[in-house]
Amino acid sequence: MGNRRFAGLGAVPLEWSTTTWSEGALPGVRLAYETWGELSPDRDNAVLVLHALTGDSHVVGAAGPGHPTPGWWGHLIGPGQALDTDRWFVVAPNILGGCQGSTGPASAAPDGEPWGSRFPRLTTRDQVTAEIALADVLGIDSWALVLGGSAGGMRAVEWAVTAPERVERLMLLATTPAASADQIAWCHAQVRAITADPAWAGGDFARGAGDGRRSGPVAGLAVARQIAHITYRSADELAVRFGRSDQAGEAVSAGGRYAVESYLDHHGDKLVGRFDAGSYVILTDAMNSHDVGRDRGGIEAALARVTARTVVAGIGSDRLYPVAQSERLAAGITGADPLVIIHSDHGHDGFLIEVDAVAGLVAGLLDEAPVRTGRLP
Ligand SMILES: CC(=O)SCCNC(=O)CCNC(=O)[C@H](O)C(C)(C)COP(=O)(O)OP(=O)(O)OC[C@H]1O[C@@H](n2cnc3c(N)ncnc32)[C@H](O)[C@@H]1OP(=O)(O)O
Ligand SMILES: N[C@@H](CCO)C(=O)O
């Protein structure tokens, strides 16, 4: 089991936003993070794991206090595992804007009330700015490896572009150099589902017990998750698993649900039990902001800054983050191996489900010397 801690980072400067209390910065920022293993005396064995949209700092381990759900990357971390804790010090922060310990819309603003609608817009770069501040607090000048999938991969590539000298190796899974119109469109429908729920109350809904779970626009959040979950899985998988079957114990002809409808209802209902709708909106907007090339002369110019030895992997059946986006990352990063395609029936969520494939890539990358390539900016 890892150790969950909190780091107070003070005010974090933001790209686009101002707040009532501190112009251009978010005050009183705290990041929750979990660690495994020990930082070596020369501080050269640190690995940063970055979670996706609704993930958290609990990469591996059982559910328990502070961790309502078990780890989302199974056996990736531990003695003898790909991220071998006898050798590596692994750090996993909860994302800025999230709701699993880090500062987000459900957190208290300086006046003691929840931020709610006053929480500022964030960009992927703001989230990485906070993670850089966390690395400074931990005394980690350079990561042996930074890895993440989906929104975690967005932050990972942003890290490697923003602070190339601090990223020796990089792994990008099922992600993109910039959110596409298609991805923004899917996110838009999800956000509209939440904000159209009358219980949204402009983002200032009453939050239960400080964390907002199962309070506020739960119907809208559940629909948002259902829309998202369809994009996370492949049409072929849904056809094979559910086909046109009725849900067990229900008959469609008598007003019951198809099995696939029941499956989506289940995933929507599960998310509202563990996630704040305000965080969902803020994090989705941050994903939409993602463009490593913004104000850097475009995507290729930005990727040319990366000096890390890099592995990029896409999921063949991913309809949300098509492999062409991964191909562009691999082509643009000087130190990248040829693109890896992970074969999975599961679509985008394959980066979570195909843990053995991910573990193999991680072990291989860590075995390689972190030869620096390309140019420092
Ligand atoms: C990197 C990150 O941090 S991302 C965070 C990842 N975690 C999450 O997203 C949590 C939500 N879970 C998921 O999205 C997925 O379950 C994954 C990706 C984690 C795992 O996928 P899989 O193992 O393929 O699970 P799958 O999608 O089949 O869902 C299984 C669930 O659906 C339920 N289910 C399956 N069929 C049906 C049905 N016909 N009707 C109702 N429920 C159903 C199962 O009972 C099971 O429920 P449980 O999760 O409460 O035990
Ligand atoms: N199931 C993942 C997919 C997003 O990439 C999540 O909820 O974070």
Short mmCIF file of C-alpha atoms and ligand atoms in Angstrom, two decimals:
data_model
loop_
_atom_site.label_atom_id
_atom_site.label_comp_id
_atom_site.label_asym_id
_atom_site.label_seq_id
_atom_site.Cartn_x
_atom_site.Cartn_y
_atom_site.Cartn_z
CA MET A 1 0.00 0.00 0.00
CA GLY A 2 1.32 3.47 -0.86
CA ASN A 3 1.42 6.44 1.48
CA ARG A 4 -1.12 9.20 0.80
CA ARG A 5 -0.01 12.70 1.73
CA PHE A 6 -0.91 16.29 0.95
CA ALA A 7 1.34 19.12 -0.20
CA GLY A 8 0.42 22.77 0.32
CA LEU A 9 1.71 24.68 -2.69
CA GLY A 10 0.45 28.21 -2.00
CA ALA A 11 -0.74 30.25 -4.98
CA VAL A 12 -0.38 28.63 -8.39
CA PRO A 13 -0.28 30.99 -11.39
CA LEU A 14 -2.92 30.30 -14.03
CA GLU A 15 -2.76 30.85 -17.78
CA TRP A 16 -6.24 32.20 -18.42
CA SER A 17 -7.99 32.85 -15.17
CA THR A 18 -8.25 35.32 -12.36
CA THR A 19 -9.87 34.67 -9.01
CA THR A 20 -11.51 37.00 -6.56
CA TRP A 21 -8.66 36.59 -4.11
CA SER A 22 -5.52 36.53 -6.15
CA GLU A 23 -5.36 37.91 -9.65
CA GLY A 24 -4.03 35.41 -12.14
CA ALA A 25 -3.39 32.75 -9.53
CA LEU A 26 -5.29 30.11 -7.59
CA PRO A 27 -4.54 30.62 -3.89
CA GLY A 28 -4.12 27.95 -1.26
CA VAL A 29 -3.50 25.07 -3.64
CA ARG A 30 -3.09 21.61 -2.17
CA LEU A 31 -2.29 18.44 -4.09
CA ALA A 32 -2.96 14.98 -2.69
CA TYR A 33 -0.39 12.42 -3.75
CA GLU A 34 0.50 8.84 -3.03
CA THR A 35 4.00 7.36 -3.04
CA TRP A 36 5.50 3.90 -3.20
CA GLY A 37 9.14 2.96 -2.56
CA GLU A 38 11.94 5.22 -1.29
CA LEU A 39 13.60 8.23 -2.88
CA SER A 40 17.29 7.40 -3.34
CA PRO A 41 19.94 9.62 -1.67
CA ASP A 42 20.89 11.13 -5.05
CA ARG A 43 17.20 11.53 -5.96
CA ASP A 44 17.54 9.89 -9.36
CA ASN A 45 14.92 7.13 -9.08
CA ALA A 46 11.65 9.07 -9.07
CA VAL A 47 8.78 8.12 -11.40
CA LEU A 48 5.69 10.29 -11.94
CA VAL A 49 2.40 8.55 -12.76
CA LEU A 50 -0.40 10.82 -14.01
CA HIS A 51 -4.00 9.64 -13.94
CA ALA A 52 -6.78 10.28 -16.46
CA LEU A 53 -10.04 12.20 -16.15
CA THR A 54 -11.73 10.46 -13.24
CA GLY A 55 -8.73 8.66 -11.79
CA ASP A 56 -6.96 9.48 -8.56
CA SER A 57 -3.65 9.04 -6.77
CA HIS A 58 -4.45 5.42 -5.90
CA VAL A 59 -2.73 3.68 -8.80
CA VAL A 60 -2.54 0.29 -7.08
CA GLY A 61 -3.88 -1.17 -3.86
CA ALA A 62 -7.13 -2.08 -2.21
CA ALA A 63 -9.95 0.35 -1.52
CA GLY A 64 -9.89 1.84 1.97
CA PRO A 65 -9.92 5.10 3.90
CA GLY A 66 -9.25 7.95 1.46
CA HIS A 67 -9.51 5.51 -1.46
CA PRO A 68 -13.15 4.62 -2.26
CA THR A 69 -12.08 2.47 -5.20
CA PRO A 70 -9.22 0.00 -5.66
CA GLY A 71 -6.17 0.94 -7.69
CA TRP A 72 -6.81 1.54 -11.37
CA TRP A 73 -3.53 0.11 -12.74
CA GLY A 74 -3.66 -3.28 -11.03
CA HIS A 75 -0.20 -4.69 -10.48
CA LEU A 76 1.94 -2.03 -12.16
CA ILE A 77 3.66 -0.92 -8.94
CA GLY A 78 5.23 -3.09 -6.24
CA PRO A 79 8.21 -5.29 -5.44
CA GLY A 80 9.19 -7.17 -8.59
CA GLN A 81 6.61 -5.35 -10.72
CA ALA A 82 7.30 -3.13 -13.73
CA LEU A 83 7.59 -0.14 -11.41
CA ASP A 84 9.67 -2.12 -8.93
CA THR A 85 9.46 -0.38 -5.58
CA ASP A 86 12.76 -1.96 -4.52
CA ARG A 87 14.33 0.36 -7.10
CA TRP A 88 11.91 3.15 -8.00
CA PHE A 89 10.20 5.86 -5.98
CA VAL A 90 6.77 6.30 -7.53
CA VAL A 91 4.68 9.44 -7.07
CA ALA A 92 1.05 9.80 -8.21
CA PRO A 93 -0.69 13.13 -7.58
CA ASN A 94 -4.41 13.77 -7.80
CA ILE A 95 -4.98 16.32 -10.55
CA LEU A 96 -5.46 20.04 -9.82
CA GLY A 97 -9.20 20.69 -10.11
CA GLY A 98 -10.05 17.15 -9.03
CA CYS A 99 -12.04 15.90 -6.07
CA GLN A 100 -9.93 13.17 -4.51
CA GLY A 101 -7.84 15.26 -2.14
CA SER A 102 -6.50 18.00 -4.42
CA THR A 103 -7.89 21.52 -4.66
CA GLY A 104 -11.00 21.67 -6.83
CA PRO A 105 -14.45 23.28 -7.00
CA ALA A 106 -15.64 21.30 -3.95
CA SER A 107 -12.71 22.58 -1.85
CA ALA A 108 -12.98 25.54 0.48
CA ALA A 109 -12.06 28.92 -0.99
CA PRO A 110 -10.28 31.44 1.25
CA ASP A 111 -13.66 32.48 2.72
CA GLY A 112 -14.26 28.93 3.92
CA GLU A 113 -17.14 28.26 1.50
CA PRO A 114 -16.80 25.83 -1.42
CA TRP A 115 -15.30 27.37 -4.53
CA GLY A 116 -18.25 26.13 -6.63
CA SER A 117 -18.89 28.48 -9.56
CA ARG A 118 -16.04 30.73 -8.44
CA PHE A 119 -13.44 28.09 -9.20
CA PRO A 120 -11.32 29.39 -12.09
CA ARG A 121 -10.91 27.73 -15.47
CA LEU A 122 -7.80 25.60 -15.68
CA THR A 123 -5.62 24.50 -18.55
CA THR A 124 -3.49 21.40 -18.81
CA ARG A 125 -0.50 23.70 -18.38
CA ASP A 126 -1.89 25.02 -15.08
CA GLN A 127 -2.21 21.46 -13.85
CA VAL A 128 1.40 20.76 -14.81
CA THR A 129 2.48 24.03 -13.16
CA ALA A 130 1.03 22.66 -9.91
CA GLU A 131 2.74 19.30 -10.44
CA ILE A 132 6.07 21.06 -11.02
CA ALA A 133 5.54 22.87 -7.71
CA LEU A 134 4.90 19.48 -6.09
CA ALA A 135 8.15 18.12 -7.55
CA ASP A 136 9.96 21.14 -6.11
CA VAL A 137 8.44 20.47 -2.66
CA LEU A 138 9.53 16.82 -2.89
CA GLY A 139 13.05 17.84 -3.97
CA ILE A 140 12.83 15.97 -7.28
CA ASP A 141 14.81 17.86 -9.92
CA SER A 142 14.37 15.25 -12.62
CA TRP A 143 12.01 12.33 -13.13
CA ALA A 144 13.48 9.05 -14.35
CA LEU A 145 10.11 8.51 -16.04
CA VAL A 146 6.87 10.44 -16.48
CA LEU A 147 3.95 8.39 -17.75
CA GLY A 148 0.24 8.78 -18.24
CA GLY A 149 -2.69 7.76 -20.39
CA SER A 150 -5.45 9.89 -21.92
CA ALA A 151 -5.67 13.12 -19.86
CA GLY A 152 -2.67 11.79 -17.90
CA GLY A 153 -0.78 11.58 -21.18
CA MET A 154 -1.76 15.17 -21.96
CA ARG A 155 -0.04 16.27 -18.77
CA ALA A 156 2.90 13.96 -19.36
CA VAL A 157 3.69 15.46 -22.78
CA GLU A 158 3.09 18.95 -21.40
CA TRP A 159 5.65 18.18 -18.66
CA ALA A 160 8.20 17.05 -21.25
CA VAL A 161 7.67 20.18 -23.37
CA THR A 162 7.53 22.66 -20.48
CA ALA A 163 10.44 21.22 -18.49
CA PRO A 164 12.42 18.92 -20.80
CA GLU A 165 15.43 18.95 -18.50
CA ARG A 166 13.28 17.38 -15.76
CA VAL A 167 11.96 14.41 -17.78
CA GLU A 168 14.49 11.68 -18.63
CA ARG A 169 12.03 9.14 -19.99
CA LEU A 170 8.47 9.65 -21.17
CA MET A 171 5.58 7.27 -21.83
CA LEU A 172 2.44 8.51 -23.57
CA LEU A 173 -0.53 6.16 -23.77
CA ALA A 174 -3.75 6.66 -25.76
CA THR A 175 -3.31 10.41 -25.86
CA THR A 176 -2.87 13.37 -28.17
CA PRO A 177 -0.74 16.48 -28.68
CA ALA A 178 -3.92 18.58 -28.82
CA ALA A 179 -7.60 17.96 -28.14
CA SER A 180 -9.38 17.58 -31.48
CA ALA A 181 -12.73 19.04 -32.52
CA ASP A 182 -14.21 15.57 -32.10
CA GLN A 183 -12.89 15.26 -28.54
CA ILE A 184 -14.07 18.77 -27.65
CA ALA A 185 -17.48 17.92 -29.12
CA TRP A 186 -17.88 14.80 -26.96
CA CYS A 187 -16.83 16.80 -23.91
CA HIS A 188 -19.30 19.56 -24.78
CA ALA A 189 -22.25 17.16 -24.77
CA GLN A 190 -21.12 15.82 -21.39
CA VAL A 191 -20.82 19.27 -19.85
CA ARG A 192 -24.21 20.29 -21.25
CA ALA A 193 -25.77 17.19 -19.67
CA ILE A 194 -24.49 18.40 -16.29
CA THR A 195 -25.28 22.09 -16.63
CA ALA A 196 -28.79 21.35 -18.00
CA ASP A 197 -29.63 19.52 -14.78
CA PRO A 198 -31.56 22.03 -12.61
CA ALA A 199 -29.64 20.77 -9.59
CA TRP A 200 -26.43 22.16 -11.13
CA ALA A 201 -27.45 25.58 -9.77
CA GLY A 202 -24.76 27.32 -11.77
CA GLY A 203 -22.13 25.17 -10.08
CA ASP A 204 -23.12 26.20 -6.57
CA PHE A 205 -25.11 23.10 -5.62
CA ALA A 206 -25.14 21.94 -2.02
CA ARG A 207 -22.33 19.47 -1.54
CA GLY A 208 -22.76 16.65 0.93
CA ALA A 209 -20.17 15.96 3.58
CA GLY A 210 -17.53 18.12 1.96
CA ASP A 211 -16.86 16.02 -1.11
CA GLY A 212 -19.99 16.44 -3.20
CA ARG A 213 -20.57 12.76 -3.93
CA ARG A 214 -24.20 11.89 -4.71
CA SER A 215 -25.22 15.52 -4.38
CA GLY A 216 -26.12 18.19 -6.88
CA PRO A 217 -26.68 17.32 -10.54
CA VAL A 218 -26.39 13.56 -10.16
CA ALA A 219 -28.72 12.85 -13.11
CA GLY A 220 -26.69 15.10 -15.39
CA LEU A 221 -23.37 13.71 -14.20
CA ALA A 222 -24.60 10.15 -14.74
CA VAL A 223 -25.62 10.98 -18.33
CA ALA A 224 -22.26 12.68 -18.89
CA ARG A 225 -20.49 9.51 -17.75
CA GLN A 226 -22.67 7.38 -20.02
CA ILE A 227 -21.82 9.52 -23.05
CA ALA A 228 -18.15 9.35 -22.12
CA HIS A 229 -18.19 5.63 -21.42
CA ILE A 230 -19.55 4.86 -24.90
CA THR A 231 -16.52 6.65 -26.34
CA TYR A 232 -14.19 4.75 -23.97
CA ARG A 233 -15.22 1.37 -25.39
CA SER A 234 -15.34 0.01 -28.94
CA ALA A 235 -18.49 -0.67 -30.92
CA ASP A 236 -17.25 -4.21 -31.61
CA GLU A 237 -16.80 -4.87 -27.89
CA LEU A 238 -20.32 -3.68 -27.12
CA ALA A 239 -21.67 -5.85 -29.94
CA VAL A 240 -19.89 -8.96 -28.68
CA ARG A 241 -20.64 -8.42 -24.99
CA PHE A 242 -24.22 -7.21 -25.22
CA GLY A 243 -25.51 -7.49 -28.76
CA ARG A 244 -29.26 -6.86 -28.75
CA SER A 245 -29.83 -8.81 -25.55
CA ASP A 246 -32.37 -7.78 -22.95
CA GLN A 247 -30.98 -7.06 -19.53
CA ALA A 248 -31.32 -10.17 -17.36
CA GLY A 249 -34.65 -10.14 -15.58
CA GLU A 250 -36.04 -7.43 -17.85
CA ALA A 251 -37.84 -7.70 -21.19
CA VAL A 252 -37.43 -4.82 -23.62
CA SER A 253 -40.83 -5.71 -25.10
CA ALA A 254 -42.35 -5.13 -21.65
CA GLY A 255 -40.62 -1.79 -21.01
CA GLY A 256 -37.30 -3.19 -19.78
CA ARG A 257 -33.79 -2.22 -20.84
CA TYR A 258 -31.34 -3.66 -23.27
CA ALA A 259 -28.31 -5.10 -21.49
CA VAL A 260 -26.06 -2.38 -22.92
CA GLU A 261 -28.42 0.26 -21.50
CA SER A 262 -28.21 -1.36 -18.09
CA TYR A 263 -24.40 -1.45 -18.39
CA LEU A 264 -24.28 2.29 -19.11
CA ASP A 265 -26.73 3.04 -16.29
CA HIS A 266 -24.41 1.14 -13.97
CA HIS A 267 -21.33 3.14 -14.98
CA GLY A 268 -23.23 6.43 -14.68
CA ASP A 269 -24.50 5.50 -11.24
CA LYS A 270 -21.04 4.42 -10.08
CA LEU A 271 -19.42 7.71 -11.02
CA VAL A 272 -21.91 9.88 -9.13
CA GLY A 273 -20.96 7.95 -6.03
CA ARG A 274 -17.35 9.03 -6.23
CA PHE A 275 -17.07 12.23 -8.26
CA ASP A 276 -17.95 15.91 -7.94
CA ALA A 277 -19.87 17.38 -10.89
CA GLY A 278 -17.96 20.66 -10.58
CA SER A 279 -14.65 18.84 -10.91
CA TYR A 280 -16.00 16.96 -13.93
CA VAL A 281 -16.77 20.26 -15.68
CA ILE A 282 -13.44 21.90 -14.74
CA LEU A 283 -11.36 18.88 -15.74
CA THR A 284 -13.23 18.41 -19.02
CA ASP A 285 -12.64 22.06 -19.88
CA ALA A 286 -8.95 21.65 -19.04
CA MET A 287 -8.71 18.67 -21.39
CA ASN A 288 -10.28 20.79 -24.13
CA SER A 289 -7.59 23.45 -23.54
CA HIS A 290 -4.84 20.94 -24.24
CA ASP A 291 -2.61 21.96 -27.15
CA VAL A 292 1.13 21.57 -26.64
CA GLY A 293 1.68 23.84 -29.63
CA ARG A 294 -0.25 26.84 -28.30
CA ASP A 295 2.01 29.92 -28.20
CA ARG A 296 4.97 27.69 -29.07
CA GLY A 297 4.89 27.85 -32.84
CA GLY A 298 2.69 24.80 -33.30
CA ILE A 299 2.67 21.14 -32.30
CA GLU A 300 5.81 20.00 -34.12
CA ALA A 301 7.86 22.93 -32.79
CA ALA A 302 6.69 22.13 -29.27
CA LEU A 303 7.39 18.40 -29.57
CA ALA A 304 10.89 19.18 -30.85
CA ARG A 305 11.67 20.52 -27.36
CA VAL A 306 11.29 17.05 -25.82
CA THR A 307 14.63 15.48 -24.95
CA ALA A 308 13.36 12.39 -23.15
CA ARG A 309 13.70 8.86 -24.44
CA THR A 310 10.08 8.26 -25.28
CA VAL A 311 7.60 5.47 -25.88
CA VAL A 312 4.24 6.34 -27.43
CA ALA A 313 1.50 3.71 -27.52
CA GLY A 314 -2.00 3.89 -28.97
CA ILE A 315 -4.88 1.46 -28.66
CA GLY A 316 -5.86 0.03 -32.05
CA SER A 317 -9.60 0.09 -31.29
CA ASP A 318 -9.62 3.56 -29.66
CA ARG A 319 -12.36 5.63 -31.32
CA LEU A 320 -11.87 8.61 -28.98
CA TYR A 321 -8.08 9.06 -29.23
CA PRO A 322 -7.41 7.59 -32.68
CA VAL A 323 -4.00 6.12 -33.31
CA ALA A 324 -3.16 8.93 -35.74
CA GLN A 325 -2.85 11.27 -32.75
CA SER A 326 -0.30 8.94 -31.14
CA GLU A 327 1.49 8.68 -34.48
CA ARG A 328 1.90 12.45 -34.55
CA LEU A 329 3.43 12.38 -31.06
CA ALA A 330 5.86 9.61 -31.99
CA ALA A 331 6.83 11.32 -35.24
CA GLY A 332 7.38 14.69 -33.58
CA ILE A 333 9.49 13.61 -30.59
CA THR A 334 13.11 13.11 -31.62
CA GLY A 335 13.84 10.49 -28.98
CA ALA A 336 10.68 8.44 -29.55
CA ASP A 337 10.72 4.79 -30.53
CA PRO A 338 8.44 3.79 -33.41
CA LEU A 339 4.78 3.97 -32.37
CA VAL A 340 3.52 0.95 -30.43
CA ILE A 341 -0.01 -0.27 -31.11
CA ILE A 342 -1.59 -2.11 -28.19
CA HIS A 343 -4.09 -4.59 -29.55
CA SER A 344 -7.21 -4.57 -27.43
CA ASP A 345 -10.90 -5.11 -28.05
CA HIS A 346 -11.79 -2.54 -25.39
CA GLY A 347 -11.19 0.77 -27.15
CA HIS A 348 -9.80 3.77 -25.29
CA ASP A 349 -10.13 2.10 -21.86
CA GLY A 350 -7.60 -0.43 -23.17
CA PHE A 351 -4.87 1.70 -21.61
CA LEU A 352 -6.39 0.82 -18.22
CA ILE A 353 -7.38 -2.77 -18.96
CA GLU A 354 -4.29 -4.05 -20.81
CA VAL A 355 -2.06 -3.71 -17.75
CA ASP A 356 0.33 -6.46 -18.85
CA ALA A 357 1.04 -4.65 -22.12
CA VAL A 358 1.58 -1.36 -20.30
CA ALA A 359 3.81 -3.10 -17.73
CA GLY A 360 5.94 -4.58 -20.51
CA LEU A 361 6.44 -1.19 -22.12
CA VAL A 362 7.29 0.43 -18.77
CA ALA A 363 9.82 -2.28 -17.88
CA GLY A 364 11.44 -2.00 -21.31
CA LEU A 365 11.71 1.78 -21.17
CA LEU A 366 13.19 1.75 -17.67
CA ASP A 367 15.77 -0.82 -18.76
CA GLU A 368 17.03 1.58 -21.41
CA ALA A 369 19.55 4.25 -20.53
CA PRO A 370 17.90 7.68 -20.54
CA VAL A 371 19.92 8.90 -23.52
CA ARG A 372 19.00 12.50 -24.13
CA THR A 373 18.15 13.36 -27.68
CA GLY A 374 17.05 16.42 -29.55
CA ARG A 375 17.73 19.97 -28.46
CA LEU A 376 17.20 21.73 -25.22
CA PRO A 377 15.20 24.93 -25.81
C1 LIG B 1 -6.21 6.41 -15.48
C2 LIG B 1 -7.36 6.68 -14.59
O1 LIG B 1 -7.14 7.11 -13.57
S1 LIG B 1 -8.90 6.37 -15.07
C3 LIG B 1 -9.90 5.86 -13.74
C4 LIG B 1 -10.38 4.55 -14.11
N1 LIG B 1 -11.42 4.10 -13.34
C5 LIG B 1 -12.64 4.25 -13.74
O2 LIG B 1 -12.90 4.84 -14.76
C6 LIG B 1 -13.66 3.62 -12.87
C7 LIG B 1 -14.85 3.12 -13.67
N2 LIG B 1 -14.54 1.84 -14.33
C8 LIG B 1 -14.28 1.74 -15.63
O3 LIG B 1 -14.33 2.70 -16.34
C9 LIG B 1 -13.96 0.37 -16.14
O4 LIG B 1 -14.63 -0.49 -15.28
C10 LIG B 1 -12.50 0.02 -16.15
C11 LIG B 1 -11.86 0.67 -17.34
C12 LIG B 1 -11.77 0.50 -14.96
C13 LIG B 1 -12.39 -1.48 -16.21
O5 LIG B 1 -13.10 -2.00 -17.28
P1 LIG B 1 -13.67 -3.49 -17.25
O6 LIG B 1 -12.88 -4.33 -16.32
O7 LIG B 1 -13.73 -3.93 -18.68
O8 LIG B 1 -15.08 -3.31 -16.61
P2 LIG B 1 -16.47 -3.11 -17.38
O9 LIG B 1 -16.47 -1.90 -18.23
O10 LIG B 1 -16.85 -4.40 -18.00
O11 LIG B 1 -17.45 -2.82 -16.17
C14 LIG B 1 -17.67 -3.79 -15.19
C15 LIG B 1 -18.86 -3.36 -14.36
O12 LIG B 1 -20.02 -3.31 -15.20
C16 LIG B 1 -21.03 -4.11 -14.60
N3 LIG B 1 -21.87 -4.64 -15.67
C17 LIG B 1 -21.49 -5.44 -16.67
N4 LIG B 1 -22.59 -5.74 -17.43
C18 LIG B 1 -23.64 -5.09 -16.89
C19 LIG B 1 -25.03 -5.01 -17.21
N5 LIG B 1 -25.55 -5.63 -18.27
N6 LIG B 1 -25.82 -4.23 -16.42
C20 LIG B 1 -25.31 -3.58 -15.36
N7 LIG B 1 -24.00 -3.64 -15.00
C21 LIG B 1 -23.19 -4.38 -15.76
C22 LIG B 1 -20.29 -5.18 -13.85
O13 LIG B 1 -21.09 -5.76 -12.87
C23 LIG B 1 -19.14 -4.38 -13.26
O14 LIG B 1 -19.62 -3.68 -12.14
P3 LIG B 1 -18.58 -3.17 -11.01
O15 LIG B 1 -17.53 -2.34 -11.70
O16 LIG B 1 -19.44 -2.37 -10.10
O17 LIG B 1 -18.01 -4.39 -10.38
N1 LIG B 2 -12.15 5.56 -17.71
C1 LIG B 2 -11.16 6.58 -17.78
C2 LIG B 2 -11.06 7.02 -19.19
C3 LIG B 2 -10.68 8.43 -19.46
O1 LIG B 2 -9.58 8.45 -20.28
C4 LIG B 2 -11.47 7.68 -16.79
O2 LIG B 2 -12.58 7.72 -16.30
O3 LIG B 2 -10.61 8.44 -16.44
#
